[in-house]
XYZ file of C-alpha atoms in Angstrom:
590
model
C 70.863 87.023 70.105
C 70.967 84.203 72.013
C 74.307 82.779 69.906
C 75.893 86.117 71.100
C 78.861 85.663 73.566
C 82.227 86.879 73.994
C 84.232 84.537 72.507
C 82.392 84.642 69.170
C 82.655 88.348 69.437
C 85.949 88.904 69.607
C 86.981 86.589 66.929
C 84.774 88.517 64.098
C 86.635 92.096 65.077
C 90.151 89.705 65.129
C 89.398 88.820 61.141
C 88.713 91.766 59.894
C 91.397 93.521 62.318
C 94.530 90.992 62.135
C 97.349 93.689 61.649
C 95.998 96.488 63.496
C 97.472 96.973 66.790
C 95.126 95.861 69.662
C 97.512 97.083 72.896
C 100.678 98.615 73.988
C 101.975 97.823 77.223
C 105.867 98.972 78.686
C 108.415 96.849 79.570
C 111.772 98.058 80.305
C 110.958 101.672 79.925
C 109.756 100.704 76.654
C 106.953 100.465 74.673
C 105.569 97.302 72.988
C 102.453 96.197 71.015
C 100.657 93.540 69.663
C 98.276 93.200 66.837
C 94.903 91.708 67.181
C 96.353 88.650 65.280
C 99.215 88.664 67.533
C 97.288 88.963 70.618
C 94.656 86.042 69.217
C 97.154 83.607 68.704
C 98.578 84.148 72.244
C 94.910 83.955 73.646
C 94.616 80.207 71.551
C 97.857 79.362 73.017
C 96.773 79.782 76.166
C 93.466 78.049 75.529
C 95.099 75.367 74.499
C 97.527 74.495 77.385
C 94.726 74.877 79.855
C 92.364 72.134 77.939
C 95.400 70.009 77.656
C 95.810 70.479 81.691
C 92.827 68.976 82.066
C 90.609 71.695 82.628
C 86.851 71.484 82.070
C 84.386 74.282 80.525
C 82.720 75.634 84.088
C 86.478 75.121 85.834
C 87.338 78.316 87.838
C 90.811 80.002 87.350
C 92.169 82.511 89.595
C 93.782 86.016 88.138
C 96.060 87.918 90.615
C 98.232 90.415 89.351
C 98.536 94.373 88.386
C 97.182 95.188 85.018
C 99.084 94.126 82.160
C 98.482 92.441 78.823
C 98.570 88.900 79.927
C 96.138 89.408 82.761
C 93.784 90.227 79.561
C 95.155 86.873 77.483
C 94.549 84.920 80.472
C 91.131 86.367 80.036
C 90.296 86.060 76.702
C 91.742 82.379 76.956
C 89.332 81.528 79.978
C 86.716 82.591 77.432
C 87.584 80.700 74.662
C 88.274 77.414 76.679
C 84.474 77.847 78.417
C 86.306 78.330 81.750
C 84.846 81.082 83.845
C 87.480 83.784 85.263
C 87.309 85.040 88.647
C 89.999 88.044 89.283
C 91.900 88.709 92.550
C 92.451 92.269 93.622
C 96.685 92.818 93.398
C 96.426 94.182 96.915
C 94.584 91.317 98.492
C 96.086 89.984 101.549
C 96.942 86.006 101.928
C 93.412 85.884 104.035
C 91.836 87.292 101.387
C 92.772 85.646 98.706
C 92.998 82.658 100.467
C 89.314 83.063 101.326
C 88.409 83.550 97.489
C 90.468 80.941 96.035
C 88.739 78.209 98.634
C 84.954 79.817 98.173
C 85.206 79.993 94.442
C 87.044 76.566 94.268
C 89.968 77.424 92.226
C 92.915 75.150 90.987
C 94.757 77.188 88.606
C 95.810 81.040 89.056
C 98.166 83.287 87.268
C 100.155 85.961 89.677
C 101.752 88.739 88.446
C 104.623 89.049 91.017
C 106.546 88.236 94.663
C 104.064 89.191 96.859
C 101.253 87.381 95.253
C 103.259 84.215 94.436
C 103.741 84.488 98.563
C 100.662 84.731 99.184
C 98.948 81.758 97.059
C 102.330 79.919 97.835
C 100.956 78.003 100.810
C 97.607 77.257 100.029
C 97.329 73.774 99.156
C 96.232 71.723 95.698
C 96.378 74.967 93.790
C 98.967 75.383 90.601
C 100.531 78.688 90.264
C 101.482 80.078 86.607
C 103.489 83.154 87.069
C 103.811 86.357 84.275
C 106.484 87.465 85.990
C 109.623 85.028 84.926
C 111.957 86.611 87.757
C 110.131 85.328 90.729
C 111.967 83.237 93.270
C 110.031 80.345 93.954
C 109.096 78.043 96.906
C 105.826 75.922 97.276
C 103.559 74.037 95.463
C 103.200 73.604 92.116
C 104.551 76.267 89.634
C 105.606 77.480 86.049
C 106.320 80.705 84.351
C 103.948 82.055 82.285
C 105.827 81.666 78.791
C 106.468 77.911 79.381
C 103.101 77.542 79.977
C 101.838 78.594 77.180
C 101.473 76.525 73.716
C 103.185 77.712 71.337
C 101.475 76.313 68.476
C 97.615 74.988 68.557
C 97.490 71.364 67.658
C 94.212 70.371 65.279
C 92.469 68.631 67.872
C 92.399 70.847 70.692
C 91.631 73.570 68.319
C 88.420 71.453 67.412
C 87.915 71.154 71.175
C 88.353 74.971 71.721
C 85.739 75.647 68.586
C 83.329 72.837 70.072
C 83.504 74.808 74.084
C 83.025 78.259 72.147
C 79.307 76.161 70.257
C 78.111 75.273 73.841
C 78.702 78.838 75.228
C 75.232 81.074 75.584
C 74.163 84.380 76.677
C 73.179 82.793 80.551
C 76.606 81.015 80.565
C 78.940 82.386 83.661
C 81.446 84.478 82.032
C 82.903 85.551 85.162
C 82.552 85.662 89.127
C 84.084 89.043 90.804
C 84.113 88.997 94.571
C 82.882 92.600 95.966
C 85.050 94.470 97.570
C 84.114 93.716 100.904
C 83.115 97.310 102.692
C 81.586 95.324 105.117
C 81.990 91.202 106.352
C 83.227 88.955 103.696
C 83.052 89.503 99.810
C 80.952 87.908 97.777
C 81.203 86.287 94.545
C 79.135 88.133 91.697
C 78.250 85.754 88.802
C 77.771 87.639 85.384
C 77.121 85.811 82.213
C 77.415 86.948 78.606
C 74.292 88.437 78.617
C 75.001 90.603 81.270
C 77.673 92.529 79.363
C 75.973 92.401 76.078
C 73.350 94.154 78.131
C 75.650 96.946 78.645
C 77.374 96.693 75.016
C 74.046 97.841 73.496
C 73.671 101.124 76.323
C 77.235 102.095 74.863
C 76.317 101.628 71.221
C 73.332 103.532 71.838
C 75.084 106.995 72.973
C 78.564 106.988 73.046
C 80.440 106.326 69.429
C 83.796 104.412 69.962
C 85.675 103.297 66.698
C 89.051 101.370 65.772
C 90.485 104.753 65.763
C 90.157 105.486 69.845
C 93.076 104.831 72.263
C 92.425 104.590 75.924
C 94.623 103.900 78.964
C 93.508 101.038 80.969
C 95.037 101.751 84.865
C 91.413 101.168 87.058
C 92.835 97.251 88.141
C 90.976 94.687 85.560
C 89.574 92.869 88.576
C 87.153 95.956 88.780
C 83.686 95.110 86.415
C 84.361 99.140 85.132
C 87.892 98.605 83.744
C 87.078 94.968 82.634
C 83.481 95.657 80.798
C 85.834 99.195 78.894
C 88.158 96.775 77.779
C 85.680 94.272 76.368
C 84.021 96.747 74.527
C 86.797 98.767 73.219
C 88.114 95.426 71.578
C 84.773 94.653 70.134
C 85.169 97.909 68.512
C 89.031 97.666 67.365
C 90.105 100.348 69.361
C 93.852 99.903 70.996
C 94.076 99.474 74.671
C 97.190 100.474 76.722
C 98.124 98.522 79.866
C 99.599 100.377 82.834
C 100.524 98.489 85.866
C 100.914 101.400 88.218
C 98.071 103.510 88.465
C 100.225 106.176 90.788
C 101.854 106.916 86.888
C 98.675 107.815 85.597
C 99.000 111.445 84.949
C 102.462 111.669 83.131
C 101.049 108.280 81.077
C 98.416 110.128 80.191
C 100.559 112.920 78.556
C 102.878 109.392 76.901
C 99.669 107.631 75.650
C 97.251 110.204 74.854
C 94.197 108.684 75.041
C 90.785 109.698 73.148
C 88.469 108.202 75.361
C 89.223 106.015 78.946
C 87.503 105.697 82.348
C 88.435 106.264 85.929
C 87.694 106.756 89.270
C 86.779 110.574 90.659
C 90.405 110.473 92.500
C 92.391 111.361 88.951
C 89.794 114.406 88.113
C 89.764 115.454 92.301
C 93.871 115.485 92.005
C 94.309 117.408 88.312
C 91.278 120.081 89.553
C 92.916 120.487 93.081
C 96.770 120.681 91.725
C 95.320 123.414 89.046
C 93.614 125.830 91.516
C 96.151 125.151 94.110
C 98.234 126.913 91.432
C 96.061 130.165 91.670
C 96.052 130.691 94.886
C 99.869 131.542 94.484
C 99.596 133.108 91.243
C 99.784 137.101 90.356
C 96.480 138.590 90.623
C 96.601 139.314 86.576
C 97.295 135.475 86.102
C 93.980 134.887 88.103
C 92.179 137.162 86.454
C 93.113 135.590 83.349
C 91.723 132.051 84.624
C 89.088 133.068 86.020
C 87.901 134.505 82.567
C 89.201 131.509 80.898
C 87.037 129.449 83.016
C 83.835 131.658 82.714
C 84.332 131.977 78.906
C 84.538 128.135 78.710
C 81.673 127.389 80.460
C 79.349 129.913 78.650
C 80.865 128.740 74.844
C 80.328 124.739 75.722
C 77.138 125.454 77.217
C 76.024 126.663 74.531
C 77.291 124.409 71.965
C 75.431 121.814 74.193
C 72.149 122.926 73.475
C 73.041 123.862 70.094
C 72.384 127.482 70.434
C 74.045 130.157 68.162
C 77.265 131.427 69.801
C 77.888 135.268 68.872
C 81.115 136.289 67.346
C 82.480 138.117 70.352
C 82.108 134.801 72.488
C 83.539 133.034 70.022
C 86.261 135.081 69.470
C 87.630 135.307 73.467
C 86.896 131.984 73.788
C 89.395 131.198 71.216
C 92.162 133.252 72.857
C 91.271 132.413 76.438
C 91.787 128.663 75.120
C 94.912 129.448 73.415
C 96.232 130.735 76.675
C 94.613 128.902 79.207
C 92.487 125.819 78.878
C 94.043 123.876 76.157
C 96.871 123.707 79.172
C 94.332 121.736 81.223
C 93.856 119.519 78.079
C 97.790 118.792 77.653
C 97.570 117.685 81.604
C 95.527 114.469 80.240
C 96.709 113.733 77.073
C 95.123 116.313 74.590
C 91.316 116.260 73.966
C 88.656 113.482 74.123
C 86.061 112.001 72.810
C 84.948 111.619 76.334
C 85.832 110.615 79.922
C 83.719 108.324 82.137
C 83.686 108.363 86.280
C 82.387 105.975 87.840
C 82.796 104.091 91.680
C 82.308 106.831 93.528
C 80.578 110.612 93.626
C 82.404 113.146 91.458
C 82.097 116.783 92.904
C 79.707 119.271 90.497
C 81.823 122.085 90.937
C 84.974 119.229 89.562
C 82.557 118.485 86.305
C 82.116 122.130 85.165
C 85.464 122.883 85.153
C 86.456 120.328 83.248
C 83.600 121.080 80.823
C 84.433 124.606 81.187
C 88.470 123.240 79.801
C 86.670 121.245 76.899
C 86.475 117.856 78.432
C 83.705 115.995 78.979
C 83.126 113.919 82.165
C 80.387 112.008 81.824
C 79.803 110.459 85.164
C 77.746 106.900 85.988
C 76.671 104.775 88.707
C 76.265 101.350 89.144
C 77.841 98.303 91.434
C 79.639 94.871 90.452
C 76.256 93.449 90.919
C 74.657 95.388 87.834
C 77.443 94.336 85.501
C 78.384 97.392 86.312
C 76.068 100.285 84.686
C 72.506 101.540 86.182
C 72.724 104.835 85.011
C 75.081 107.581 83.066
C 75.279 110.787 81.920
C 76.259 110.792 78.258
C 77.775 113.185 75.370
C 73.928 113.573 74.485
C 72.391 114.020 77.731
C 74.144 115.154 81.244
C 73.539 116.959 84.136
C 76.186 117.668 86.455
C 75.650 116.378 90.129
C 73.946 113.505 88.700
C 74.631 110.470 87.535
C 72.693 110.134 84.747
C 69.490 108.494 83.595
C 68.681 104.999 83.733
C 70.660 102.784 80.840
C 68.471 101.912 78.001
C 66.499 98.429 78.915
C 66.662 98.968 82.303
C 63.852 99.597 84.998
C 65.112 101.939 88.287
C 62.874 102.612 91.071
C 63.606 104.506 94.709
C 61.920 101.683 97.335
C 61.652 101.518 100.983
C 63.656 104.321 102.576
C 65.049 105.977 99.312
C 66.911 102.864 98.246
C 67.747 102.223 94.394
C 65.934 99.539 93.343
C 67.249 98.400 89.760
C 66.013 95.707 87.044
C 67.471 94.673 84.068
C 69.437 92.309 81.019
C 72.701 93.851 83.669
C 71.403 91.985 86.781
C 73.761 89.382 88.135
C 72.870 85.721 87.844
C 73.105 85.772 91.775
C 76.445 85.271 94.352
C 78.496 82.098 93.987
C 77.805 79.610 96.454
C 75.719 82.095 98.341
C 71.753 81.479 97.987
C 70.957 82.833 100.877
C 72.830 86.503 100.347
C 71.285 86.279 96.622
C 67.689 85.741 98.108
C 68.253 88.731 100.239
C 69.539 90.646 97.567
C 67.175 90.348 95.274
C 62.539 91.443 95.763
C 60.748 90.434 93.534
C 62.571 90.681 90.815
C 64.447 93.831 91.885
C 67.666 94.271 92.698
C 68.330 96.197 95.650
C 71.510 98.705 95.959
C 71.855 99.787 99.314
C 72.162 103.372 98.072
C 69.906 106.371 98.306
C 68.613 107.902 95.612
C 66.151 110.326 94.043
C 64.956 111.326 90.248
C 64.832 115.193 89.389
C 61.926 116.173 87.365
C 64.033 115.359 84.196
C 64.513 111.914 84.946
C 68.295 112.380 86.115
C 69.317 110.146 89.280
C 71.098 111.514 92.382
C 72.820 109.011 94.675
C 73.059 110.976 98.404
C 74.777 107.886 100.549
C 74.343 104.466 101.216
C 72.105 103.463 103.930
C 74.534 101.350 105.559
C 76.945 104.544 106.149
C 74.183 107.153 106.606
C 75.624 109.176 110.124
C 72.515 109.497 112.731
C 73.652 112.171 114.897
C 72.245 112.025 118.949
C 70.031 114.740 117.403
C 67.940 112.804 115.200
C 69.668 114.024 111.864
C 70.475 111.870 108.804
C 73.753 113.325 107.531
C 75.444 111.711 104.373
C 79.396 111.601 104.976
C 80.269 111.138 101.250
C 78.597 114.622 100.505
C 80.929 116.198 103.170
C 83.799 113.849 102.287
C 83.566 114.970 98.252
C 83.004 118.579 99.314
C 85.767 119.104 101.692
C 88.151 115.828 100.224
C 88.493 118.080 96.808
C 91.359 119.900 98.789
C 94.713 119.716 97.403
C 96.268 119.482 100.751
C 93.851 116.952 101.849
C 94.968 113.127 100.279
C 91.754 111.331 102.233
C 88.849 111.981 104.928
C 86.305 110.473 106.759
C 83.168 112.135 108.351
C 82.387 110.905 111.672
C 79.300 111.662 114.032
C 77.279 108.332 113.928
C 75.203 108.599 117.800
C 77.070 111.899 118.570
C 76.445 115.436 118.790
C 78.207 116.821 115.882
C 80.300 115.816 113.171
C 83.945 115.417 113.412
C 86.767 114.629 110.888
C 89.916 112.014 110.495
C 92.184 113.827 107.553
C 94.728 112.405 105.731
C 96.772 115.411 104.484
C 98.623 115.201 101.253
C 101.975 115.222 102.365
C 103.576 116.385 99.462
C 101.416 119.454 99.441
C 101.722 120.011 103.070
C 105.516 119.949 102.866
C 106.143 121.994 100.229
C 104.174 124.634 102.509
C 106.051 123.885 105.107
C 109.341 124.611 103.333
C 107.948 127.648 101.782
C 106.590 128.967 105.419
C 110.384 128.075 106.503
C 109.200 125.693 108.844
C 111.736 122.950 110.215
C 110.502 119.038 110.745
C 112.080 115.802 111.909
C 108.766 113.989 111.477
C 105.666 113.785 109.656
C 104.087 113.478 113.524
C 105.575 116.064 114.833
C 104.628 118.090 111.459
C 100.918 117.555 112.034
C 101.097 118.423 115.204
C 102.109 122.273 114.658
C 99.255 124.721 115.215
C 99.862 126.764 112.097
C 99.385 123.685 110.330
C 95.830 122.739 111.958
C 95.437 126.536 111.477
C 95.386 126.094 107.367
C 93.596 123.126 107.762
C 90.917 124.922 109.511
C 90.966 127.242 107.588
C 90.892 125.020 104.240
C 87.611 122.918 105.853
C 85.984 126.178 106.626
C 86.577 127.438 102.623
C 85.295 123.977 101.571
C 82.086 123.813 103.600
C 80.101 126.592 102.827
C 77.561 124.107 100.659
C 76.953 122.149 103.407
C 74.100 122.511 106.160
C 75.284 123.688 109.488
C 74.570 120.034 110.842
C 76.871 118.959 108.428
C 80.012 121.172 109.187
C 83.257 119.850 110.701
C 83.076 121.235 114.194
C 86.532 119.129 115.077
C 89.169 116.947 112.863
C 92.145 115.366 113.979
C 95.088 115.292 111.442
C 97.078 111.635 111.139
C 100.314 110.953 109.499
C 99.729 108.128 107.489
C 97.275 107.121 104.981
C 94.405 104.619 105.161
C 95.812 101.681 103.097
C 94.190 97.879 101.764
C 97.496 96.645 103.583
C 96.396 97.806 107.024
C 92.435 97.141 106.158
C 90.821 100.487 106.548
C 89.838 100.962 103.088
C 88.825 98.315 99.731
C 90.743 97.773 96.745
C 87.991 100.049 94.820
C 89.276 103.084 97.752
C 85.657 102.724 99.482
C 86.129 103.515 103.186
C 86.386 100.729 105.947
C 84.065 102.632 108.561
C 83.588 99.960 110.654
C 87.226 99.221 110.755
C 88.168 103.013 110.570
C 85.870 103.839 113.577
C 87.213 100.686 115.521
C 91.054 101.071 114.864
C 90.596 104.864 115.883
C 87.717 104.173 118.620
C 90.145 106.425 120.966
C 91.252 109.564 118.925
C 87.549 109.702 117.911
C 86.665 109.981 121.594
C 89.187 112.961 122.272
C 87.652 114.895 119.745
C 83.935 114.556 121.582
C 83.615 116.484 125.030
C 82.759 114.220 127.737
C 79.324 114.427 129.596
């Protein structure tokens, strides 16, 4: 086991896998592929210029671009050359990048287009290799990607790449991924090999992924979730498809077709809010009709679940109800899968059903960069909706101190880069600790309620978790964000984000005239379906944890301005701070 890395990995599927296609990615409204021998040699190449640069095995190199299939070459090649990665969100400001590249002590990174190369263009003693050969360059040191690149691998540093790969082990840094930064400056995660094969074996265990799966790779690879998929679906042969633009996910998905992929909540929350948005405007025959579909669904997978007999006249109108109605909701993604994953955030029960109800399985995890990134998931075997799952095989969870997750394991960073002091705190014991609340159900399934950083203490002494009331009432289709305020106050307010392309075509339907999205908002028959759409959303929640007042604002929360991470976790320090004022209005004074 300990001879187990990456590297060595890889190569074994690559020679018994040469001519099989290993990914697709688009360029020029096209489609293009490369085999796994293909994509090999260009990972060697690669390898090869970078030990010829003078890099040494334990050298850091920088990756900051969009998804695409050299951001996974440059990965494979770090591998295979013994140098450790460390990825750069594509949205990162100059600051922050700035910050990482001098923390982390990088000298090479690859950028992926105009706005990057600006950004890492005035940082000094750094060279800059660029997949993107259009760029318009200024700066230090610089070269496109392709002429980077060796074309050919001469014998000797292919004898130096095959002596790196012999001193690799399972405790070797594979890669350091700086958190997302919710609150103060990120830190820099170190995970080894072992970490991952860690999570390789929890996968093998209960989910079955062959060379015959296809998934669509759009989370950003500088996410642990995207990057650990895509290491595992090439240790299995599968084919990978790169999308740089993850606002194109939905009509890729219908292009691609994928058997099997993971995401965030926010693609699930968007198809299950555009679908029933769709009802409520729909003939009452047409409802009647989904709502049967729906109910039909549930009752047939249910019991195919726990492998009970399912009587003819089920079967029978559940075939015809998913003639006419769910297989739709299939189409929308891509046909059926194998499985979906969610992960990063809390996916809505009510969001799970349905899709389980439609035939698709959403089998939703938690975990953190720290934990490589897995703790616990629901699986094709064994789920429960509005949880996320039971702990991953060879791992040890625990609710501590205050109902914090407590979490030890083979997935357990090595510590933070640079950082022994934020490690030490980190880390009792033995045991890693979240900074989430959780709690076991007599089956052994884990609930996450909040973090304990963002739990809201009203001036009444209640604890009131704003991601429950931010998944409950967020769902909306006219609502595109939202953030639950009330932290030392009396009761809780809102900041909403409508979706404005939902909120206009209202508009236009309603007849209503505009000049600007402000002056939109600011209509009372807007804040009257607003109202109205909270109210509808809410009825789960505790009186203590209704909306009493929410103020509507025309533009999102971006990464750009700082209110939220590139992972879409809230800013609520920043959030609360930029909006101190428009909070206040909505709080009587006295």
């Amino acid at each position: 086991m300990n001879s187990q890395h990456l590297g060595r990995m890889i190569t074994k599927i690559v020679e018994t896998n040469d001519s099989r296609t290993a990914l697709r990615y688009k360029e020029n409204q096209e489609w293009n592929s490369l085999t796994y021998g293909q994509m090999w040699a260009r990972v060697h190449g690669l390898a090869a210029a970078m030990i010829s640069a003078g890099l040494e095995p334990g050298d850091r190199v920088g990756i900051y671009s969009d998804n695409c299939y050299q951001w996974a070459i440059t990965d494979f090649a770090c591998i295979m050359a013994g140098l450790i990665s460390v990825p750069v969100y594509s949205t990162n400001t100059a600051e922050q990048v700035e910050y990482i590249v001098k923390d982390a002590g990088i000298g090479l990174v690859f950028v992926g287009n105009q706005d990057q190369y600006d950004n890492l263009s005035l940082i000094p003693e750094i060279k800059i290799v660029s997949y993107d050969p259009g760029l318009k360059v200024h700066g230090n040191a610089f070269v496109f990607f392709d002429e980077y690149t060796h074309d050919a691998v001469d014998p000797t540093l292919g004898d130096e790449i095959c002596a790196r790969q012999g001193q690799v082990t399972m405790d070797t840094t594979l890669t350091i991924i700086y958190t997302s930064g919710t609150t103060g400056l990120p830190k820099g995660v170190m995970l080894s090999h072992g970490n991952l094969f860690h999570q390789f074996t929890a996968l093998d265990l209960h989910f079955k992924v062959t060379k015959e799966d296809v998934s669509l790779c759009f989370l950003p690879l500088s996410h642990v979730y995207e990057r650990l998929w895509s290491y595992y679906l090439y240790s299995k042969g599968a084919l990978n498809t790169y999308l740089s633009d993850p606002k194109k996910v939905i009509e890729t998905l219908k292009e691609v077709k994928p058997t099997a992929m993971v995401s965030v909540p926010r693609l699930y929350e968007k198809i299950y809010a555009a679908v029933y948005n769709a009802q409520e405007t729909a003939s009452p025959l047409k409802k009647k009709l989904f709502s049967a579909a729906v109910d039909k669904g549930m009752a047939y997978h249910q019991r195919k679940k726990e492998n009970q007999t399912i009587p003819l006249g089920l079967r029978i109108k559940f075939k015809i109800f998913d003639t006419l109605v769910l297989s739709k909701v299939r189409d929308l993604v891509g046909g059926p899968k194998n499985f979906f994953s969610a992960g990063g955030a809390p996916l809505e029960r009510s969001i799970e059903e349905f899709f389980f109800a439609c035939g698709l399985l959403v089998c939703q995890g938690y975990g953190l960069t720290e934990t490589s990134p897995m703790i616990s998931f629901n699986t094709p075997g064994a789920f429960k909706f509005g949880t996320v799952g039971k702990p991953v095989p060879n791992t040890e969870v625990k609710i501590g101190a205050h109902g914090e997750v407590l979490v030890k394991g083979g997935q357990v960073m090595k510590g933070y880069y640079n950082n022994p002091e934020k490690t030490a705190a980190a880390m009792v014991d033995g045991w890693f600790k979240t900074g989430d609340i959780g709690e076991f159900d007599p089956q052994g399934f884990l609930r996450i309620t909040d973090r304990i950083k963002e739990l809201i203490i009203t001036s009444g002494g209640k604890n009131i978790a704003p991601q429950h009331i931010e998944t409950l009432v967020g769902k909306d289709y006219f609502i595109e964000q939202i953030v639950a305020i009330g932290d030392r106050r009396k009761f809780i307010c809102a900041l909403v984000v409508p979706s404005m392309d939902a909120l206009e075509a209202w508009a236009m339907q309603k007849g209503i005239t505009w000049s600007s999205t402000e002056e939109l908002i600011c209509r009372e028959d807007v804040h009257a379906l607003y109202r109205e759409r909270i109210k509808r959303n809410s009825t789960q929640l505790a009186r203590v944890e209704t909306i009493k007042k929410f103020t509507l604002l025309p533009k999102p929360f971006t990464v750009e301005t700082g209110e939220i991470t590139p992972t879409l976790k809230l800013k609520r320090k920043v959030i609360s701070e930029k909006y101190y004022d428009l909070i206040e209005s909505m709080y009587p004074k006295a």
